[in-house]
mmCIF file of C-alpha atoms and ligand atoms in Angstrom:
data_model
loop_
_atom_site.group_PDB
_atom_site.id
_atom_site.type_symbol
_atom_site.label_atom_id
_atom_site.label_comp_id
_atom_site.label_asym_id
_atom_site.label_seq_id
_atom_site.Cartn_x
_atom_site.Cartn_y
_atom_site.Cartn_z
ATOM 1 C CA MET J 1 4.956 23.000 6.333
ATOM 2 C CA THR J 2 5.652 20.231 8.863
ATOM 3 C CA ASN J 3 9.031 19.748 10.434
ATOM 4 C CA VAL J 4 9.242 16.342 8.745
ATOM 5 C CA LYS J 5 12.321 16.874 6.594
ATOM 6 C CA HIS J 6 13.909 13.455 6.895
ATOM 7 C CA LEU J 7 11.707 10.484 6.260
ATOM 8 C CA THR J 8 12.772 6.861 6.661
ATOM 9 C CA VAL J 9 11.025 3.889 5.074
ATOM 10 C CA LEU J 10 11.471 0.377 6.481
ATOM 11 C CA GLY J 11 11.174 -2.332 3.819
ATOM 12 C CA THR J 12 11.992 -1.731 0.167
ATOM 13 C CA GLY J 13 9.483 -4.119 -1.422
ATOM 14 C CA VAL J 14 6.511 -3.183 -3.576
ATOM 15 C CA LEU J 15 5.087 -0.474 -1.329
ATOM 16 C CA GLY J 16 8.171 0.618 0.612
ATOM 17 C CA SER J 17 10.108 1.411 -2.562
ATOM 18 C CA GLN J 18 7.202 3.482 -3.869
ATOM 19 C CA ILE J 19 6.680 5.428 -0.625
ATOM 20 C CA ALA J 20 10.416 6.158 -0.484
ATOM 21 C CA PHE J 21 10.632 7.367 -4.074
ATOM 22 C CA GLN J 22 7.409 9.368 -3.857
ATOM 23 C CA SER J 23 8.662 11.142 -0.716
ATOM 24 C CA ALA J 24 12.038 11.894 -2.291
ATOM 25 C CA TYR J 25 10.350 13.102 -5.467
ATOM 26 C CA HIS J 26 8.411 15.593 -3.358
ATOM 27 C CA GLY J 27 11.525 16.959 -1.692
ATOM 28 C CA LYS J 28 12.028 14.911 1.453
ATOM 29 C CA THR J 29 15.428 13.521 2.364
ATOM 30 C CA VAL J 30 14.728 9.800 2.473
ATOM 31 C CA THR J 31 16.518 6.770 3.862
ATOM 32 C CA ALA J 32 15.304 3.352 2.744
ATOM 33 C CA TYR J 33 16.116 0.474 5.062
ATOM 34 C CA ASP J 34 16.048 -3.268 4.404
ATOM 35 C CA ILE J 35 17.490 -6.299 6.117
ATOM 36 C CA ASN J 36 20.612 -6.932 4.048
ATOM 37 C CA ASP J 37 22.801 -5.486 1.341
ATOM 38 C CA ASP J 38 21.713 -7.987 -1.338
ATOM 39 C CA ILE J 39 18.124 -6.765 -0.961
ATOM 40 C CA LEU J 40 19.366 -3.180 -1.124
ATOM 41 C CA VAL J 41 20.861 -3.898 -4.546
ATOM 42 C CA LYS J 42 17.332 -4.787 -5.681
ATOM 43 C CA ALA J 43 15.977 -1.723 -3.881
ATOM 44 C CA LYS J 44 18.280 0.532 -5.918
ATOM 45 C CA GLU J 45 17.072 -1.170 -9.103
ATOM 46 C CA ARG J 46 13.463 -0.585 -8.029
ATOM 47 C CA ALA J 47 14.228 3.089 -7.443
ATOM 48 C CA ALA J 48 15.791 3.402 -10.905
ATOM 49 C CA GLU J 49 12.696 1.734 -12.419
ATOM 50 C CA LEU J 50 10.408 4.090 -10.504
ATOM 51 C CA ALA J 51 12.383 7.047 -11.839
ATOM 52 C CA LYS J 52 11.618 5.828 -15.377
ATOM 53 C CA THR J 53 7.943 5.283 -14.506
ATOM 54 C CA TYR J 54 7.581 8.772 -13.022
ATOM 55 C CA LEU J 55 9.252 10.254 -16.075
ATOM 56 C CA ALA J 56 6.803 8.418 -18.327
ATOM 57 C CA GLU J 57 3.637 8.840 -16.278
ATOM 58 C CA ILE J 58 3.796 11.996 -14.151
ATOM 59 C CA PRO J 59 2.874 15.159 -16.013
ATOM 60 C CA GLY J 60 5.710 17.653 -15.661
ATOM 61 C CA ALA J 61 8.309 15.089 -14.531
ATOM 62 C CA THR J 62 11.703 15.727 -16.103
ATOM 63 C CA GLN J 63 15.018 13.894 -16.127
ATOM 64 C CA GLU J 64 16.249 16.551 -13.672
ATOM 65 C CA SER J 65 13.337 16.057 -11.264
ATOM 66 C CA VAL J 66 13.639 12.265 -11.136
ATOM 67 C CA ASP J 67 17.443 12.476 -10.856
ATOM 68 C CA ALA J 68 17.011 14.932 -7.978
ATOM 69 C CA ALA J 69 14.657 12.457 -6.288
ATOM 70 C CA LEU J 70 17.238 9.689 -6.663
ATOM 71 C CA GLY J 71 19.818 12.090 -5.208
ATOM 72 C CA ARG J 72 17.707 12.587 -2.067
ATOM 73 C CA LEU J 73 17.309 8.826 -1.551
ATOM 74 C CA SER J 74 19.878 6.745 0.336
ATOM 75 C CA PHE J 75 19.895 3.098 1.353
ATOM 76 C CA THR J 76 21.107 1.254 4.420
ATOM 77 C CA SER J 77 20.798 -2.085 6.189
ATOM 78 C CA ASP J 78 21.792 -0.491 9.503
ATOM 79 C CA LEU J 79 18.663 0.373 11.472
ATOM 80 C CA ALA J 80 20.486 2.874 13.686
ATOM 81 C CA VAL J 81 21.708 4.762 10.617
ATOM 82 C CA ALA J 82 18.213 4.582 9.081
ATOM 83 C CA ALA J 83 16.541 5.956 12.190
ATOM 84 C CA GLY J 84 19.222 8.360 13.378
ATOM 85 C CA GLU J 85 17.921 11.519 11.740
ATOM 86 C CA ALA J 86 14.356 10.499 10.950
ATOM 87 C CA ASP J 87 11.461 12.807 11.774
ATOM 88 C CA LEU J 88 9.007 10.197 10.510
ATOM 89 C CA VAL J 89 9.509 6.464 9.929
ATOM 90 C CA ILE J 90 7.026 4.648 7.701
ATOM 91 C CA GLU J 91 7.114 0.877 8.042
ATOM 92 C CA ALA J 92 6.363 -1.326 5.005
ATOM 93 C CA VAL J 93 7.804 -4.690 6.099
ATOM 94 C CA PRO J 94 5.921 -7.991 5.524
ATOM 95 C CA GLU J 95 2.339 -8.270 6.768
ATOM 96 C CA VAL J 96 3.284 -10.428 9.766
ATOM 97 C CA ALA J 97 2.511 -9.032 13.226
ATOM 98 C CA LYS J 98 5.635 -10.506 14.838
ATOM 99 C CA ILE J 99 7.958 -9.009 12.183
ATOM 100 C CA LYS J 100 6.324 -5.599 12.566
ATOM 101 C CA GLU J 101 6.432 -5.705 16.375
ATOM 102 C CA ASP J 102 10.095 -6.782 16.442
ATOM 103 C CA THR J 103 10.956 -4.089 13.919
ATOM 104 C CA PHE J 104 9.270 -1.310 15.922
ATOM 105 C CA ALA J 105 10.773 -2.503 19.203
ATOM 106 C CA ARG J 106 14.283 -2.394 17.716
ATOM 107 C CA LEU J 107 13.517 0.924 16.041
ATOM 108 C CA ASN J 108 12.407 2.475 19.320
ATOM 109 C CA ASP J 109 15.843 1.722 20.793
ATOM 110 C CA VAL J 110 17.690 3.666 18.080
ATOM 111 C CA ALA J 111 15.310 6.437 16.934
ATOM 112 C CA PRO J 112 15.226 9.922 18.475
ATOM 113 C CA SER J 113 12.428 10.205 21.037
ATOM 114 C CA ALA J 114 10.512 12.769 18.944
ATOM 115 C CA THR J 115 10.381 10.586 15.820
ATOM 116 C CA ILE J 116 6.895 9.594 14.685
ATOM 117 C CA PHE J 117 6.348 5.951 13.674
ATOM 118 C CA ALA J 118 3.746 4.930 11.097
ATOM 119 C CA THR J 119 2.720 1.508 9.844
ATOM 120 C CA ASN J 120 1.482 0.883 6.316
ATOM 121 C CA SER J 121 -0.143 -2.401 7.377
ATOM 122 C CA SER J 122 -3.198 -3.313 5.298
ATOM 123 C CA THR J 123 -4.850 -5.683 7.753
ATOM 124 C CA LEU J 124 -3.415 -5.118 11.250
ATOM 125 C CA LEU J 125 -4.879 -2.369 13.392
ATOM 126 C CA PRO J 126 -2.301 0.153 14.615
ATOM 127 C CA SER J 127 -3.379 -0.458 18.230
ATOM 128 C CA GLN J 128 -2.249 -4.082 17.808
ATOM 129 C CA ILE J 129 1.276 -2.976 16.938
ATOM 130 C CA ALA J 130 1.524 0.273 18.930
ATOM 131 C CA PRO J 131 2.635 -1.239 22.274
ATOM 132 C CA SER J 132 5.824 -2.565 20.640
ATOM 133 C CA SER J 133 6.738 0.954 19.489
ATOM 134 C CA GLY J 134 7.376 2.243 23.009
ATOM 135 C CA ARG J 135 5.782 5.576 21.958
ATOM 136 C CA GLU J 136 2.066 5.058 21.552
ATOM 137 C CA ASP J 137 1.327 8.791 21.405
ATOM 138 C CA ARG J 138 3.614 9.078 18.355
ATOM 139 C CA PHE J 139 2.318 5.984 16.551
ATOM 140 C CA LEU J 140 -0.377 5.589 13.867
ATOM 141 C CA ALA J 141 -1.154 4.043 10.490
ATOM 142 C CA MET J 142 -0.519 5.710 7.137
ATOM 143 C CA HIS J 143 -1.946 3.408 4.502
ATOM 144 C CA PHE J 144 -0.876 3.876 0.904
ATOM 145 C CA ALA J 145 -2.219 2.118 -2.193
ATOM 146 C CA ASN J 146 -0.104 0.287 -4.774
ATOM 147 C CA ARG J 147 1.118 2.719 -7.488
ATOM 148 C CA VAL J 148 1.264 5.585 -4.967
ATOM 149 C CA TRP J 149 1.971 8.217 -7.626
ATOM 150 C CA GLN J 150 -1.270 7.363 -9.425
ATOM 151 C CA PHE J 151 -3.653 6.056 -6.745
ATOM 152 C CA ASN J 152 -2.452 8.686 -4.305
ATOM 153 C CA THR J 153 -4.617 8.207 -1.251
ATOM 154 C CA CYS J 154 -3.119 7.961 2.214
ATOM 155 C CA GLU J 155 -5.615 6.698 4.775
ATOM 156 C CA ILE J 156 -4.565 7.972 8.187
ATOM 157 C CA MET J 157 -5.772 6.038 11.202
ATOM 158 C CA GLY J 158 -4.699 6.711 14.778
ATOM 159 C CA THR J 159 -5.255 4.655 17.908
ATOM 160 C CA PRO J 160 -6.957 6.017 21.038
ATOM 161 C CA ASN J 161 -3.431 6.856 22.253
ATOM 162 C CA THR J 162 -2.213 8.747 19.178
ATOM 163 C CA SER J 163 -1.708 12.421 20.010
ATOM 164 C CA LYS J 164 -3.507 15.066 17.978
ATOM 165 C CA GLU J 165 -0.152 16.601 17.077
ATOM 166 C CA THR J 166 1.076 13.274 15.644
ATOM 167 C CA PHE J 167 -2.125 12.784 13.669
ATOM 168 C CA ASP J 168 -2.021 16.317 12.262
ATOM 169 C CA THR J 169 1.642 15.954 11.321
ATOM 170 C CA ALA J 170 0.861 12.746 9.438
ATOM 171 C CA VAL J 171 -2.003 14.418 7.562
ATOM 172 C CA GLN J 172 0.164 17.386 6.627
ATOM 173 C CA THR J 173 3.154 15.238 5.658
ATOM 174 C CA ALA J 174 0.963 13.119 3.401
ATOM 175 C CA THR J 175 -0.029 16.293 1.551
ATOM 176 C CA GLU J 176 3.611 17.387 1.321
ATOM 177 C CA ILE J 177 4.563 14.134 -0.419
ATOM 178 C CA GLY J 178 1.814 14.452 -3.019
ATOM 179 C CA MET J 179 -0.780 12.233 -1.398
ATOM 180 C CA VAL J 180 -4.407 13.015 -0.656
ATOM 181 C CA PRO J 181 -4.740 12.428 3.098
ATOM 182 C CA ILE J 182 -7.884 10.577 4.138
ATOM 183 C CA PRO J 183 -8.223 11.136 7.886
ATOM 184 C CA MET J 184 -10.203 8.583 9.887
ATOM 185 C CA HIS J 185 -11.880 9.308 13.219
ATOM 186 C CA LYS J 186 -11.207 5.886 14.687
ATOM 187 C CA GLU J 187 -9.806 2.462 13.916
ATOM 188 C CA LYS J 188 -11.484 0.104 11.520
ATOM 189 C CA ALA J 189 -10.076 -3.062 9.962
ATOM 190 C CA GLY J 190 -9.821 -2.506 6.218
ATOM 191 C CA TYR J 191 -9.705 1.287 6.654
ATOM 192 C CA LEU J 192 -12.273 3.073 4.453
ATOM 193 C CA LEU J 193 -11.421 1.850 0.977
ATOM 194 C CA ASN J 194 -11.239 -1.874 1.668
ATOM 195 C CA SER J 195 -14.329 -1.682 3.877
ATOM 196 C CA ILE J 196 -16.193 -0.731 0.709
ATOM 197 C CA LEU J 197 -14.120 -2.517 -1.923
ATOM 198 C CA VAL J 198 -13.929 -6.039 -0.451
ATOM 199 C CA PRO J 199 -17.714 -6.581 -0.025
ATOM 200 C CA TRP J 200 -18.375 -4.875 -3.386
ATOM 201 C CA LEU J 201 -15.976 -7.215 -5.201
ATOM 202 C CA ALA J 202 -17.449 -10.224 -3.377
ATOM 203 C CA ALA J 203 -20.989 -9.183 -4.374
ATOM 204 C CA ALA J 204 -19.911 -9.012 -8.023
ATOM 205 C CA ALA J 205 -18.219 -12.437 -7.795
ATOM 206 C CA GLU J 206 -21.403 -13.883 -6.283
ATOM 207 C CA LEU J 207 -23.358 -12.784 -9.347
ATOM 208 C CA ALA J 208 -20.933 -14.295 -11.841
ATOM 209 C CA ALA J 209 -20.147 -17.436 -9.799
ATOM 210 C CA GLY J 210 -23.905 -18.008 -9.289
ATOM 211 C CA ASP J 211 -24.286 -17.710 -13.095
ATOM 212 C CA TYR J 212 -26.736 -14.841 -12.865
ATOM 213 C CA ALA J 213 -24.787 -13.053 -15.590
ATOM 214 C CA ASP J 214 -21.371 -12.826 -17.276
ATOM 215 C CA PRO J 215 -18.724 -10.668 -15.570
ATOM 216 C CA GLN J 216 -18.848 -8.317 -18.573
ATOM 217 C CA ALA J 217 -22.606 -7.764 -18.069
ATOM 218 C CA VAL J 218 -22.063 -7.056 -14.363
ATOM 219 C CA ASP J 219 -19.418 -4.462 -15.251
ATOM 220 C CA GLN J 220 -21.661 -2.947 -17.896
ATOM 221 C CA VAL J 221 -24.655 -2.343 -15.629
ATOM 222 C CA TRP J 222 -22.403 -0.909 -12.928
ATOM 223 C CA LYS J 223 -20.650 1.472 -15.286
ATOM 224 C CA ILE J 224 -23.685 2.699 -17.195
ATOM 225 C CA ALA J 225 -26.034 2.988 -14.244
ATOM 226 C CA THR J 226 -23.605 4.641 -11.829
ATOM 227 C CA GLY J 227 -21.377 6.548 -14.238
ATOM 228 C CA SER J 228 -18.293 4.789 -12.842
ATOM 229 C CA PRO J 229 -15.438 4.401 -15.297
ATOM 230 C CA LEU J 230 -14.648 0.832 -14.195
ATOM 231 C CA GLY J 231 -16.707 -2.190 -13.219
ATOM 232 C CA PRO J 232 -15.826 -4.654 -10.450
ATOM 233 C CA PHE J 233 -14.244 -7.244 -12.741
ATOM 234 C CA GLN J 234 -12.029 -4.624 -14.325
ATOM 235 C CA ILE J 235 -10.927 -3.757 -10.791
ATOM 236 C CA TYR J 236 -10.214 -7.442 -10.088
ATOM 237 C CA ASP J 237 -7.931 -7.463 -13.118
ATOM 238 C CA ILE J 238 -6.076 -4.351 -11.956
ATOM 239 C CA ILE J 239 -5.551 -5.653 -8.398
ATOM 240 C CA GLY J 240 -4.595 -9.127 -9.631
ATOM 241 C CA LEU J 241 -6.744 -12.126 -8.709
ATOM 242 C CA ASN J 242 -4.415 -13.618 -6.081
ATOM 243 C CA THR J 243 -5.069 -10.955 -3.436
ATOM 244 C CA PRO J 244 -8.907 -11.202 -3.561
ATOM 245 C CA TYR J 245 -8.529 -14.997 -3.636
ATOM 246 C CA ASN J 246 -6.449 -14.949 -0.433
ATOM 247 C CA ILE J 247 -8.961 -12.642 1.254
ATOM 248 C CA MET J 248 -11.875 -14.904 0.266
ATOM 249 C CA MET J 249 -10.111 -18.042 1.470
ATOM 250 C CA SER J 250 -9.662 -16.506 4.911
ATOM 251 C CA GLY J 251 -13.412 -15.724 5.105
ATOM 252 C CA ASP J 252 -16.472 -17.864 5.893
ATOM 253 C CA ALA J 253 -17.716 -20.893 3.896
ATOM 254 C CA ASP J 254 -19.579 -18.720 1.339
ATOM 255 C CA GLN J 255 -16.505 -16.569 0.775
ATOM 256 C CA GLN J 256 -14.362 -19.661 0.369
ATOM 257 C CA LYS J 257 -16.748 -20.962 -2.321
ATOM 258 C CA LEU J 258 -16.211 -17.721 -4.220
ATOM 259 C CA GLY J 259 -12.459 -18.135 -3.794
ATOM 260 C CA ALA J 260 -12.672 -21.683 -5.204
ATOM 261 C CA TRP J 261 -14.649 -20.360 -8.190
ATOM 262 C CA LEU J 262 -12.026 -17.669 -8.831
ATOM 263 C CA LYS J 263 -9.233 -20.219 -8.614
ATOM 264 C CA GLU J 264 -10.806 -22.906 -10.789
ATOM 265 C CA ASN J 265 -12.041 -20.629 -13.551
ATOM 266 C CA TYR J 266 -9.328 -17.982 -13.679
ATOM 267 C CA ILE J 267 -6.241 -18.377 -11.479
ATOM 268 C CA ASP J 268 -5.577 -22.038 -12.417
ATOM 269 C CA LYS J 269 -5.858 -21.056 -16.079
ATOM 270 C CA GLY J 270 -3.162 -18.411 -15.683
ATOM 271 C CA ARG J 271 -5.726 -15.620 -15.858
ATOM 272 C CA LEU J 272 -4.330 -13.586 -12.969
ATOM 273 C CA GLY J 273 -5.331 -10.136 -14.141
ATOM 274 C CA GLN J 274 -3.703 -7.366 -16.165
ATOM 275 C CA SER J 275 -0.170 -8.277 -15.056
ATOM 276 C CA SER J 276 -0.472 -11.726 -16.693
ATOM 277 C CA GLY J 277 -2.089 -10.351 -19.858
ATOM 278 C CA HIS J 278 -5.394 -12.102 -19.063
ATOM 279 C CA GLY J 279 -7.975 -12.009 -16.299
ATOM 280 C CA PHE J 280 -11.659 -11.439 -16.736
ATOM 281 C CA TYR J 281 -10.556 -9.545 -19.841
ATOM 282 C CA ASP J 282 -7.705 -10.033 -22.328
ATOM 283 C CA TYR J 283 -4.963 -7.416 -22.449
ATOM 284 C CA THR J 284 -2.595 -8.863 -25.029
ATOM 285 C CA SER J 285 -3.838 -7.120 -28.151
HETATM 286 P P1 NAD Y 1 6.984 -6.866 0.015
HETATM 287 O O1 NAD Y 1 7.055 -8.307 0.361
HETATM 288 O O2 NAD Y 1 7.020 -6.462 -1.406
HETATM 289 O O3 NAD Y 1 8.168 -6.078 0.769
HETATM 290 C C1 NAD Y 1 8.508 -6.286 2.092
HETATM 291 C C2 NAD Y 1 9.942 -5.803 2.297
HETATM 292 O O4 NAD Y 1 10.249 -5.883 3.678
HETATM 293 C C3 NAD Y 1 10.980 -6.649 1.561
HETATM 294 O O5 NAD Y 1 11.858 -5.785 0.883
HETATM 295 C C4 NAD Y 1 11.701 -7.389 2.691
HETATM 296 O O6 NAD Y 1 13.074 -7.636 2.411
HETATM 297 C C5 NAD Y 1 11.554 -6.399 3.816
HETATM 298 N N1 NAD Y 1 11.695 -6.995 5.135
HETATM 299 C C6 NAD Y 1 11.493 -8.234 5.548
HETATM 300 N N2 NAD Y 1 11.722 -8.348 6.878
HETATM 301 C C7 NAD Y 1 12.091 -7.117 7.274
HETATM 302 C C8 NAD Y 1 12.477 -6.577 8.505
HETATM 303 N N3 NAD Y 1 12.521 -7.330 9.608
HETATM 304 N N4 NAD Y 1 12.819 -5.275 8.548
HETATM 305 C C9 NAD Y 1 12.762 -4.508 7.446
HETATM 306 N N5 NAD Y 1 12.405 -4.967 6.240
HETATM 307 C C10 NAD Y 1 12.081 -6.256 6.165
HETATM 308 O O7 NAD Y 1 5.663 -6.325 0.728
HETATM 309 P P2 NAD Y 1 4.720 -5.100 0.306
HETATM 310 O O8 NAD Y 1 3.716 -5.564 -0.659
HETATM 311 O O9 NAD Y 1 5.571 -3.923 -0.014
HETATM 312 O O10 NAD Y 1 3.947 -4.872 1.681
HETATM 313 C C11 NAD Y 1 4.580 -4.240 2.775
HETATM 314 C C12 NAD Y 1 3.518 -3.677 3.690
HETATM 315 O O11 NAD Y 1 2.720 -2.770 2.941
HETATM 316 C C13 NAD Y 1 2.550 -4.722 4.260
HETATM 317 O O12 NAD Y 1 2.235 -4.378 5.571
HETATM 318 C C14 NAD Y 1 1.330 -4.589 3.357
HETATM 319 O O13 NAD Y 1 0.128 -4.930 4.050
HETATM 320 C C15 NAD Y 1 1.356 -3.118 3.056
HETATM 321 N N6 NAD Y 1 0.649 -2.749 1.825
HETATM 322 C C16 NAD Y 1 0.896 -3.423 0.650
HETATM 323 C C17 NAD Y 1 0.191 -3.051 -0.494
HETATM 324 C C18 NAD Y 1 0.420 -3.750 -1.813
HETATM 325 O O14 NAD Y 1 -0.377 -3.547 -2.747
HETATM 326 N N7 NAD Y 1 1.475 -4.529 -1.985
HETATM 327 C C19 NAD Y 1 -0.746 -1.989 -0.444
HETATM 328 C C20 NAD Y 1 -0.925 -1.306 0.775
HETATM 329 C C21 NAD Y 1 -0.226 -1.695 1.900
#
């Protein structure tokens, strides 16, 4: 058992709300922080929705267990209150370096000196943000995936300055909140999963965009020949096509061509993936 009893999450958007609820569900006392009280109203609604989702989707979840999680979760727009008793702060604010750096600098002024800071950034390396934290030995990345209760990996990536004790505490805490910790030896943009996933998805798009085969045929050969339950285009539909599109458009000319193909043939036609009812596949029936 770690001595992380009180966990604070900064940002109550898609990922922050999930990390907060997941931690509370697994017994931590959690404070969720966001920039103003109007956003906190939405944050409370998100928490109530998550309680319903856990009840419906987590084996063994009961009304009592989700109510208890809600009871362990509090909300504030006062950073000093949010940080005051935190053993671990997980940051899930927008993916903008300046916002993250400002947030950690302000946090460092109000958090106890022993508190560990973690970023959930998907694309920024922790060493880029660490100097703003004022505590580089107690700073690292804990990277969760959307739908944390289902896709429950937590990639843990330190910087050369992260202490072993901090790293080990993060690994252990991830386990305590129902995640599977995935420890990394050193920093890498994209962590482990996206280092595999992004080129794999691009390779599949190249085949369909180059008209070598239909997306369904690409999925079929992948699934049958490797025994994987899902093919790349099914994964596109789960992620939603906008995120891969944005990644492609920030790549080289070949990647941008793939992005243009995705946009013209799917995104512009409202085929954004499962969430819109249509993507490479139809989900309405
Ligand atoms: P989001 O836009 O849904 O939520 C961001 C939240 O941060 C909002 O509630 C916003 O009000 C709040 N915020 C804005 N400025 C703030 C500040 N200065 N201090 C505190 N809160 C502030 O974003 P998201 O999708 O939850 O992503 C958050 C982080 O999680 C990003 O770093 C992203 O890379 C990472 N992430 C996202 C996903 C995903 O699938 N969405 C997956 C893994 C990691």
